PDB file of C-alpha atoms in Angstrom:
ATOM      1  CA  MET Q   1     110.650  81.767  79.414  1.00 47.00           C
ATOM      2  CA  THR Q   2     108.415  82.394  76.423  1.00 48.00           C
ATOM      3  CA  GLN Q   3     108.135  85.453  74.206  1.00 51.00           C
ATOM      4  CA  THR Q   4     104.734  86.698  73.050  1.00 52.00           C
ATOM      5  CA  PRO Q   5     104.061  87.449  69.362  1.00 66.00           C
ATOM      6  CA  ILE Q   6     103.262  91.050  68.468  1.00 79.00           C
ATOM      7  CA  SER Q   7      99.490  91.522  68.493  1.00 90.00           C
ATOM      8  CA  PRO Q   8      97.588  93.550  65.861  1.00 95.00           C
ATOM      9  CA  THR Q   9      96.369  95.813  68.667  1.00 98.00           C
ATOM     10  CA  ARG Q  10      99.938  96.548  69.675  1.00 98.00           C
ATOM     11  CA  GLN Q  11     100.906  97.228  66.067  1.00 98.00           C
ATOM     12  CA  ILE Q  12      98.107  99.793  65.717  1.00 98.00           C
ATOM     13  CA  ALA Q  13      99.011 101.546  68.966  1.00 99.00           C
ATOM     14  CA  GLU Q  14     102.716 101.596  68.092  1.00 98.00           C
ATOM     15  CA  ALA Q  15     101.957 102.996  64.655  1.00 98.00           C
ATOM     16  CA  ALA Q  16      99.795 105.729  66.190  1.00 98.00           C
ATOM     17  CA  GLN Q  17     102.462 106.598  68.753  1.00 98.00           C
ATOM     18  CA  THR Q  18     105.063 106.850  65.976  1.00 98.00           C
ATOM     19  CA  ALA Q  19     102.828 108.912  63.698  1.00 98.00           C
ATOM     20  CA  LEU Q  20     102.031 111.357  66.500  1.00 98.00           C
ATOM     21  CA  PHE Q  21     105.297 111.760  68.365  1.00 98.00           C
ATOM     22  CA  THR Q  22     108.103 110.693  66.002  1.00 98.00           C
ATOM     23  CA  ASP Q  23     106.964 111.401  62.442  1.00 98.00           C
ATOM     24  CA  PHE Q  24     104.368 114.103  63.273  1.00 98.00           C
ATOM     25  CA  ASP Q  25     102.431 112.697  60.314  1.00 98.00           C
ATOM     26  CA  SER Q  26      98.863 113.986  60.443  1.00 98.00           C
ATOM     27  CA  ASP Q  27      97.708 111.981  57.410  1.00 98.00           C
ATOM     28  CA  ARG Q  28      98.927 108.712  58.905  1.00 98.00           C
ATOM     29  CA  ALA Q  29      97.617 109.612  62.364  1.00 98.00           C
ATOM     30  CA  GLN Q  30      94.196 110.392  60.919  1.00 98.00           C
ATOM     31  CA  THR Q  31      93.882 106.824  59.628  1.00 98.00           C
ATOM     32  CA  LEU Q  32      94.951 105.356  62.984  1.00 99.00           C
ATOM     33  CA  ILE Q  33      92.915 107.505  65.382  1.00 99.00           C
ATOM     34  CA  ALA Q  34      89.122 107.395  65.562  1.00 98.00           C
ATOM     35  CA  PRO Q  35      87.226 110.665  64.929  1.00 98.00           C
ATOM     36  CA  ASP Q  36      85.572 110.485  68.368  1.00 97.00           C
ATOM     37  CA  TYR Q  37      88.876 109.697  70.139  1.00 98.00           C
ATOM     38  CA  ILE Q  38      88.360 109.990  73.913  1.00 99.00           C
ATOM     39  CA  GLN Q  39      91.098 111.956  75.665  1.00 98.00           C
ATOM     40  CA  HIS Q  40      91.868 111.691  79.403  1.00 99.00           C
ATOM     41  CA  ASN Q  41      94.964 113.915  79.567  1.00 98.00           C
ATOM     42  CA  PRO Q  42      93.587 116.783  81.687  1.00 98.00           C
ATOM     43  CA  ALA Q  43      95.167 119.528  79.555  1.00 96.00           C
ATOM     44  CA  VAL Q  44      94.119 118.319  76.095  1.00 97.00           C
ATOM     45  CA  PRO Q  45      90.590 118.665  74.662  1.00 98.00           C
ATOM     46  CA  THR Q  46      88.968 115.445  73.510  1.00 98.00           C
ATOM     47  CA  GLY Q  47      88.654 114.340  69.887  1.00 98.00           C
ATOM     48  CA  ARG Q  48      90.967 113.479  66.995  1.00 98.00           C
ATOM     49  CA  GLU Q  49      91.113 116.951  65.467  1.00 97.00           C
ATOM     50  CA  THR Q  50      92.608 118.447  68.622  1.00 96.00           C
ATOM     51  CA  ILE Q  51      95.552 116.059  68.740  1.00 96.00           C
ATOM     52  CA  LEU Q  52      96.130 116.379  64.989  1.00 98.00           C
ATOM     53  CA  GLY Q  53      96.150 120.147  65.378  1.00 97.00           C
ATOM     54  CA  PHE Q  54      99.013 119.904  67.886  1.00 96.00           C
ATOM     55  CA  LEU Q  55     101.354 118.094  65.484  1.00 98.00           C
ATOM     56  CA  PRO Q  56     102.943 121.133  63.764  1.00 98.00           C
ATOM     57  CA  ALA Q  57     103.786 122.684  67.140  1.00 97.00           C
ATOM     58  CA  LEU Q  58     105.141 119.377  68.460  1.00 97.00           C
ATOM     59  CA  LYS Q  59     107.352 119.005  65.390  1.00 98.00           C
ATOM     60  CA  ALA Q  60     108.612 122.580  65.697  1.00 98.00           C
ATOM     61  CA  SER Q  61     109.421 122.026  69.376  1.00 97.00           C
ATOM     62  CA  GLY Q  62     111.895 119.239  68.593  1.00 98.00           C
ATOM     63  CA  LEU Q  63     109.992 116.740  70.721  1.00 98.00           C
ATOM     64  CA  LYS Q  64     111.792 113.402  71.031  1.00 98.00           C
ATOM     65  CA  ALA Q  65     109.844 110.395  72.292  1.00 98.00           C
ATOM     66  CA  THR Q  66     111.525 107.180  73.456  1.00 98.00           C
ATOM     67  CA  THR Q  67     109.583 104.046  74.375  1.00 99.00           C
ATOM     68  CA  HIS Q  68     111.252 101.821  76.965  1.00 99.00           C
ATOM     69  CA  ARG Q  69     108.556  99.185  77.535  1.00 99.00           C
ATOM     70  CA  THR Q  70     105.358  98.116  75.803  1.00 98.00           C
ATOM     71  CA  LEU Q  71     102.570  95.900  77.175  1.00 98.00           C
ATOM     72  CA  ALA Q  72      99.638  94.616  75.119  1.00 98.00           C
ATOM     73  CA  ASP Q  73      96.585  93.329  76.986  1.00 98.00           C
ATOM     74  CA  GLY Q  74      93.362  92.728  75.062  1.00 98.00           C
ATOM     75  CA  ASP Q  75      92.231  96.048  73.620  1.00 98.00           C
ATOM     76  CA  LEU Q  76      94.738  98.028  75.729  1.00 99.00           C
ATOM     77  CA  VAL Q  77      98.372  98.860  74.965  1.00 99.00           C
ATOM     78  CA  ALA Q  78     100.594 100.598  77.520  1.00 99.00           C
ATOM     79  CA  PHE Q  79     103.862 102.402  76.786  1.00 99.00           C
ATOM     80  CA  HIS Q  80     106.543 103.422  79.294  1.00 99.00           C
ATOM     81  CA  ASN Q  81     108.013 106.532  77.695  1.00 99.00           C
ATOM     82  CA  THR Q  82     110.353 109.449  78.081  1.00 99.00           C
ATOM     83  CA  TYR Q  83     109.907 112.744  76.263  1.00 98.00           C
ATOM     84  CA  GLU Q  84     112.620 115.349  75.630  1.00 98.00           C
ATOM     85  CA  ASN Q  85     112.002 118.936  74.492  1.00 98.00           C
ATOM     86  CA  ALA Q  86     108.553 118.325  75.936  1.00 97.00           C
ATOM     87  CA  ASP Q  87     107.595 121.774  77.213  1.00 96.00           C
ATOM     88  CA  LEU Q  88     104.298 121.512  75.343  1.00 95.00           C
ATOM     89  CA  PHE Q  89     103.570 118.479  77.541  1.00 95.00           C
ATOM     90  CA  GLY Q  90     104.426 120.355  80.736  1.00 94.00           C
ATOM     91  CA  GLY Q  91     108.212 120.171  81.156  1.00 96.00           C
ATOM     92  CA  PRO Q  92     111.486 119.922  79.223  1.00 98.00           C
ATOM     93  CA  ARG Q  93     112.176 116.259  80.070  1.00 98.00           C
ATOM     94  CA  LEU Q  94     109.369 113.962  81.183  1.00 98.00           C
ATOM     95  CA  ALA Q  95     108.846 110.321  82.077  1.00 98.00           C
ATOM     96  CA  GLY Q  96     105.439 108.776  81.822  1.00 97.00           C
ATOM     97  CA  PHE Q  97     103.002 106.097  80.844  1.00 99.00           C
ATOM     98  CA  ASP Q  98     100.572 106.210  77.924  1.00 99.00           C
ATOM     99  CA  ILE Q  99      97.686 103.765  77.566  1.00 99.00           C
ATOM    100  CA  TYR Q 100      95.720 103.413  74.334  1.00 99.00           C
ATOM    101  CA  ARG Q 101      92.479 101.524  73.778  1.00 99.00           C
ATOM    102  CA  VAL Q 102      92.086 100.095  70.292  1.00 99.00           C
ATOM    103  CA  ALA Q 103      88.811  99.152  68.589  1.00 98.00           C
ATOM    104  CA  ASN Q 104      87.986  98.395  64.952  1.00 97.00           C
ATOM    105  CA  GLY Q 105      91.551  99.023  63.840  1.00 97.00           C
ATOM    106  CA  GLN Q 106      91.897 102.485  65.386  1.00 98.00           C
ATOM    107  CA  VAL Q 107      92.944 104.096  68.659  1.00 99.00           C
ATOM    108  CA  VAL Q 108      89.731 105.204  70.358  1.00 99.00           C
ATOM    109  CA  GLU Q 109      90.866 106.285  73.849  1.00 99.00           C
ATOM    110  CA  HIS Q 110      93.991 107.540  75.627  1.00 99.00           C
ATOM    111  CA  TRP Q 111      95.095 107.865  79.238  1.00 99.00           C
ATOM    112  CA  ASP Q 112      98.488 109.064  80.503  1.00 99.00           C
ATOM    113  CA  ASN Q 113     100.487 110.103  83.545  1.00 99.00           C
ATOM    114  CA  LEU Q 114     103.581 112.307  83.264  1.00 98.00           C
ATOM    115  CA  ALA Q 115     106.204 113.669  85.648  1.00 98.00           C
ATOM    116  CA  PRO Q 116     109.561 115.453  85.305  1.00 98.00           C
ATOM    117  CA  LEU Q 117     112.605 113.258  84.776  1.00 98.00           C
ATOM    118  CA  ALA Q 118     114.526 113.090  88.047  1.00 97.00           C
ATOM    119  CA  PRO Q 119     118.125 112.193  88.931  1.00 97.00           C
ATOM    120  CA  ALA Q 120     118.949 108.597  89.808  1.00 98.00           C
ATOM    121  CA  ASN Q 121     117.552 107.400  93.124  1.00 97.00           C
ATOM    122  CA  PRO Q 122     119.586 106.368  96.221  1.00 95.00           C
ATOM    123  CA  SER Q 123     120.238 102.963  94.616  1.00 97.00           C
ATOM    124  CA  GLY Q 124     121.426 104.522  91.352  1.00 98.00           C
ATOM    125  CA  ARG Q 125     118.335 103.569  89.364  1.00 98.00           C
ATOM    126  CA  THR Q 126     116.447 105.871  87.011  1.00 98.00           C
ATOM    127  CA  GLN Q 127     112.747 106.147  86.230  1.00 98.00           C
ATOM    128  CA  THR Q 128     113.085 103.979  83.108  1.00 98.00           C
ATOM    129  CA  ASP Q 129     116.179 101.736  83.259  1.00 98.00           C
ATOM    130  CA  GLY Q 130     116.096  98.020  84.004  1.00 98.00           C
ATOM    131  CA  PRO Q 131     114.714  94.955  82.194  1.00 98.00           C
ATOM    132  CA  THR Q 132     112.407  95.543  79.234  1.00 98.00           C
ATOM    133  CA  ALA Q 133     111.648  92.105  77.759  1.00 97.00           C
ATOM    134  CA  VAL Q 134     108.177  90.655  78.235  1.00 97.00           C
ATOM    135  CA  THR Q 135     108.522  87.011  79.322  1.00 98.00           C
ATOM    136  CA  ASP Q 136     106.454  84.370  81.152  1.00 98.00           C
ATOM    137  CA  VAL Q 137     103.350  85.124  79.093  1.00 97.00           C
ATOM    138  CA  ALA Q 138     101.633  82.033  80.496  1.00 98.00           C
ATOM    139  CA  LEU Q 139     101.753  83.688  83.927  1.00 99.00           C
ATOM    140  CA  THR Q 140      99.968  86.877  82.840  1.00 99.00           C
ATOM    141  CA  GLU Q 141      96.743  86.197  84.737  1.00 99.00           C
ATOM    142  CA  ALA Q 142      98.505  84.972  87.881  1.00 99.00           C
ATOM    143  CA  ASN Q 143     100.673  88.092  87.881  1.00 99.00           C
ATOM    144  CA  ARG Q 144      97.649  90.321  87.263  1.00 99.00           C
ATOM    145  CA  ALA Q 145      95.893  88.736  90.253  1.00 99.00           C
ATOM    146  CA  LEU Q 146      98.921  89.182  92.495  1.00 99.00           C
ATOM    147  CA  VAL Q 147      99.269  92.881  91.661  1.00 99.00           C
ATOM    148  CA  LYS Q 148      95.521  93.381  92.139  1.00 99.00           C
ATOM    149  CA  GLY Q 149      95.863  91.769  95.549  1.00 98.00           C
ATOM    150  CA  PHE Q 150      98.840  93.968  96.403  1.00 97.00           C
ATOM    151  CA  ILE Q 151      97.028  97.185  95.496  1.00 97.00           C
ATOM    152  CA  GLU Q 152      93.817  96.208  97.289  1.00 98.00           C
ATOM    153  CA  THR Q 153      95.389  94.580 100.361  1.00 96.00           C
ATOM    154  CA  ILE Q 154      98.492  96.678 101.000  1.00 94.00           C
ATOM    155  CA  LEU Q 155      97.993 100.059  99.337  1.00 94.00           C
ATOM    156  CA  ILE Q 156      94.227 100.470  99.755  1.00 96.00           C
ATOM    157  CA  GLY Q 157      93.624  98.131 102.707  1.00 95.00           C
ATOM    158  CA  GLN Q 158      96.876  99.185 104.444  1.00 91.00           C
ATOM    159  CA  ASP Q 159      97.528  95.654 105.719  1.00 92.00           C
ATOM    160  CA  SER Q 160     101.271  96.247 105.988  1.00 88.00           C
ATOM    161  CA  PRO Q 161     102.236  92.926 107.660  1.00 91.00           C
ATOM    162  CA  ALA Q 162     101.039  91.082 104.546  1.00 94.00           C
ATOM    163  CA  ILE Q 163     103.490  92.887 102.258  1.00 94.00           C
ATOM    164  CA  THR Q 164     105.835  89.888 101.992  1.00 95.00           C
ATOM    165  CA  ASP Q 165     102.969  87.912 100.438  1.00 97.00           C
ATOM    166  CA  PHE Q 166     103.436  90.165  97.428  1.00 98.00           C
ATOM    167  CA  ILE Q 167     106.949  91.701  97.361  1.00 97.00           C
ATOM    168  CA  SER Q 168     110.160  89.681  97.346  1.00 97.00           C
ATOM    169  CA  GLN Q 169     112.093  89.936 100.596  1.00 95.00           C
ATOM    170  CA  THR Q 170     115.419  89.328  98.856  1.00 95.00           C
ATOM    171  CA  ASP Q 171     115.236  91.053  95.461  1.00 96.00           C
ATOM    172  CA  TYR Q 172     113.214  94.252  95.062  1.00 98.00           C
ATOM    173  CA  ALA Q 173     114.602  96.851  92.632  1.00 98.00           C
ATOM    174  CA  GLN Q 174     113.105 100.298  93.124  1.00 98.00           C
ATOM    175  CA  HIS Q 175     112.961 103.044  90.474  1.00 98.00           C
ATOM    176  CA  ASN Q 176     110.992 105.689  92.368  1.00 97.00           C
ATOM    177  CA  PRO Q 177     113.329 108.726  92.427  1.00 96.00           C
ATOM    178  CA  GLY Q 178     113.237 109.056  96.210  1.00 94.00           C
ATOM    179  CA  ILE Q 179     113.341 105.444  97.385  1.00 95.00           C
ATOM    180  CA  ALA Q 180     116.167 102.901  97.657  1.00 96.00           C
ATOM    181  CA  ASP Q 181     116.011  99.202  96.804  1.00 98.00           C
ATOM    182  CA  GLY Q 182     114.438  96.571  99.028  1.00 96.00           C
ATOM    183  CA  LEU Q 183     111.719  96.561 101.640  1.00 94.00           C
ATOM    184  CA  ASP Q 184     114.097  98.410 103.960  1.00 93.00           C
ATOM    185  CA  GLY Q 185     114.395 101.214 101.421  1.00 94.00           C
ATOM    186  CA  LEU Q 186     110.617 101.419 101.117  1.00 90.00           C
ATOM    187  CA  ASN Q 187     110.114 101.491 104.878  1.00 88.00           C
ATOM    188  CA  THR Q 188     112.791 104.168 105.297  1.00 90.00           C
ATOM    189  CA  ALA Q 189     111.132 106.373 102.688  1.00 88.00           C
ATOM    190  CA  LEU Q 190     107.651 105.950 104.171  1.00 84.00           C
ATOM    191  CA  THR Q 191     108.972 106.771 107.640  1.00 87.00           C
ATOM    192  CA  ALA Q 192     110.658 109.915 106.324  1.00 88.00           C
ATOM    193  CA  MET Q 193     107.454 110.956 104.546  1.00 86.00           C
ATOM    194  CA  ALA Q 194     105.426 110.502 107.717  1.00 82.00           C
ATOM    195  CA  ARG Q 195     107.953 112.549 109.673  1.00 88.00           C
ATOM    196  CA  GLU Q 196     107.543 115.366 107.148  1.00 88.00           C
ATOM    197  CA  GLY Q 197     103.760 115.127 107.252  1.00 84.00           C
ATOM    198  CA  LEU Q 198     103.500 113.754 103.702  1.00 85.00           C
ATOM    199  CA  SER Q 199     100.790 111.126 103.440  1.00 88.00           C
ATOM    200  CA  MET Q 200     100.129 108.753 100.542  1.00 92.00           C
ATOM    201  CA  THR Q 201      96.749 107.042 100.341  1.00 94.00           C
ATOM    202  CA  TYR Q 202      95.386 104.799  97.615  1.00 97.00           C
ATOM    203  CA  THR Q 203      91.579 104.768  97.445  1.00 98.00           C
ATOM    204  CA  ARG Q 204      90.641 103.052  94.174  1.00 99.00           C
ATOM    205  CA  LEU Q 205      92.194 100.739  91.596  1.00 99.00           C
ATOM    206  CA  HIS Q 206      90.911 101.722  88.155  1.00 99.00           C
ATOM    207  CA  ARG Q 207      92.786  99.576  85.673  1.00 99.00           C
ATOM    208  CA  LEU Q 208      95.392  96.845  85.224  1.00 99.00           C
ATOM    209  CA  VAL Q 209      97.359  96.289  82.017  1.00 99.00           C
ATOM    210  CA  ALA Q 210      99.217  92.982  82.194  1.00 99.00           C
ATOM    211  CA  GLU Q 211     101.466  91.044  79.865  1.00 98.00           C
ATOM    212  CA  GLY Q 212     103.701  88.271  81.109  1.00 98.00           C
ATOM    213  CA  ASN Q 213     106.069  89.425  83.828  1.00 99.00           C
ATOM    214  CA  PHE Q 214     104.884  93.072  83.757  1.00 99.00           C
ATOM    215  CA  VAL Q 215     101.720  94.588  85.231  1.00 99.00           C
ATOM    216  CA  LEU Q 216     100.800  98.292  85.108  1.00 99.00           C
ATOM    217  CA  ALA Q 217      98.308  99.422  87.772  1.00 99.00           C
ATOM    218  CA  VAL Q 218      96.340 102.673  87.459  1.00 99.00           C
ATOM    219  CA  SER Q 219      95.043 103.935  90.792  1.00 99.00           C
ATOM    220  CA  GLU Q 220      93.553 107.004  92.422  1.00 99.00           C
ATOM    221  CA  GLY Q 221      94.223 108.520  95.816  1.00 98.00           C
ATOM    222  CA  GLN Q 222      95.868 111.319  97.743  1.00 97.00           C
ATOM    223  CA  PHE Q 223      99.537 112.278  97.807  1.00 95.00           C
ATOM    224  CA  ALA Q 224     100.751 115.065 100.093  1.00 92.00           C
ATOM    225  CA  GLY Q 225      97.161 116.237 100.438  1.00 93.00           C
ATOM    226  CA  ALA Q 226      96.499 116.453  96.690  1.00 97.00           C
ATOM    227  CA  HIS Q 227      94.085 114.366  94.635  1.00 98.00           C
ATOM    228  CA  SER Q 228      96.472 112.215  92.597  1.00 98.00           C
ATOM    229  CA  ALA Q 229      96.827 109.525  89.957  1.00 99.00           C
ATOM    230  CA  PHE Q 230      99.235 106.665  90.640  1.00 98.00           C
ATOM    231  CA  TYR Q 231     100.647 104.643  87.757  1.00 99.00           C
ATOM    232  CA  ASP Q 232     102.704 101.733  89.140  1.00 98.00           C
ATOM    233  CA  LEU Q 233     104.553  99.305  86.875  1.00 99.00           C
ATOM    234  CA  PHE Q 234     105.636  96.035  88.461  1.00 99.00           C
ATOM    235  CA  ARG Q 235     107.920  93.261  87.238  1.00 99.00           C
ATOM    236  CA  LEU Q 236     107.321  89.835  88.742  1.00 99.00           C
ATOM    237  CA  GLU Q 237     109.361  86.667  89.150  1.00 98.00           C
ATOM    238  CA  ALA Q 238     108.370  83.423  90.858  1.00 97.00           C
ATOM    239  CA  GLY Q 239     105.111  84.810  92.195  1.00 98.00           C
ATOM    240  CA  ARG Q 240     106.520  87.955  93.781  1.00 98.00           C
ATOM    241  CA  ILE Q 241     107.044  91.591  92.799  1.00 98.00           C
ATOM    242  CA  VAL Q 242     110.767  92.124  92.195  1.00 99.00           C
ATOM    243  CA  GLU Q 243     110.868  95.552  90.522  1.00 99.00           C
ATOM    244  CA  HIS Q 244     108.833  98.767  90.537  1.00 98.00           C
ATOM    245  CA  TRP Q 245     108.598 101.945  88.462  1.00 99.00           C
ATOM    246  CA  ASP Q 246     106.008 104.654  89.059  1.00 98.00           C
ATOM    247  CA  ILE Q 247     104.646 108.047  88.090  1.00 98.00           C
ATOM    248  CA  ILE Q 248     102.537 110.118  90.490  1.00 98.00           C
ATOM    249  CA  SER Q 249     100.758 113.238  89.266  1.00 98.00           C
ATOM    250  CA  GLU Q 250      98.269 115.640  90.776  1.00 98.00           C
ATOM    251  CA  ILE Q 251      94.811 115.661  89.185  1.00 98.00           C
ATOM    252  CA  PRO Q 252      93.747 119.237  88.420  1.00 97.00           C
ATOM    253  CA  MET Q 253      90.372 120.551  89.531  1.00 96.00           C
ATOM    254  CA  GLU Q 254      89.557 121.736  86.008  1.00 97.00           C
ATOM    255  CA  MET Q 255      90.165 119.793  82.808  1.00 98.00           C
ATOM    256  CA  ALA Q 256      89.940 120.543  79.096  1.00 97.00           C
ATOM    257  CA  HIS Q 257      87.148 117.942  78.726  1.00 98.00           C
ATOM    258  CA  ASN Q 258      84.517 116.075  80.741  1.00 98.00           C
ATOM    259  CA  ASN Q 259      86.065 112.611  80.424  1.00 99.00           C
ATOM    260  CA  GLY Q 260      87.905 112.569  83.755  1.00 98.00           C
ATOM    261  CA  LYS Q 261      91.449 111.394  84.420  1.00 99.00           C
ATOM    262  CA  PHE Q 262      90.503 107.713  84.557  1.00 98.00           C
TER     263      PHE Q 262
END
């Protein structure tokens, strides 16, 4: 297994994340974030000045941000985070993904998906525990292609019999709060959802952020009748998906900008 060196893009995104959510340093953040910063969080107006204006309130709130995983892929950097004392973000304790696009040495665009932290799932796993190291960098493109195929064939195309072409039949660790490990755990959860009239439909894959053995997929669809964003993080080994984390959030009808969720 090979480790990837830290890219300049990742360094810029990490520095911005730290300036915003750990140090609450508006001067440092101003140098790292472009003036015409494009915001996709539905509740936050677009532009650099808006996010800088939030920093005093975030500091006063006692916000604590913890990054569990980081993926760098071209001009995109994705973080798997938890936030405590995060009421200004929508809840006291949140798990989520943040994606930054970097250009010309600054963060120019941001997407995210957040949900309340939940208790451990039926297999005892949380929304953020598990392996964190990026390995197998030479397999990045093969892993990206496999996850793309999984989303398009299984989740959008609903070709369920083909699922074992993508997910390991022997080793599949699940971090969704309501689902147990393995394909049996997934099938049990989907059956229970159907019995309760809760449907989950993926309609479009918007973005993939891949580095080595990890691939983050950003998709759109319907969950329990609501227009939703699906952020699915997969870990792969030997050409199969062996671990999964996710965040599902409803997309509001009205947003604080015209940039859309995606």
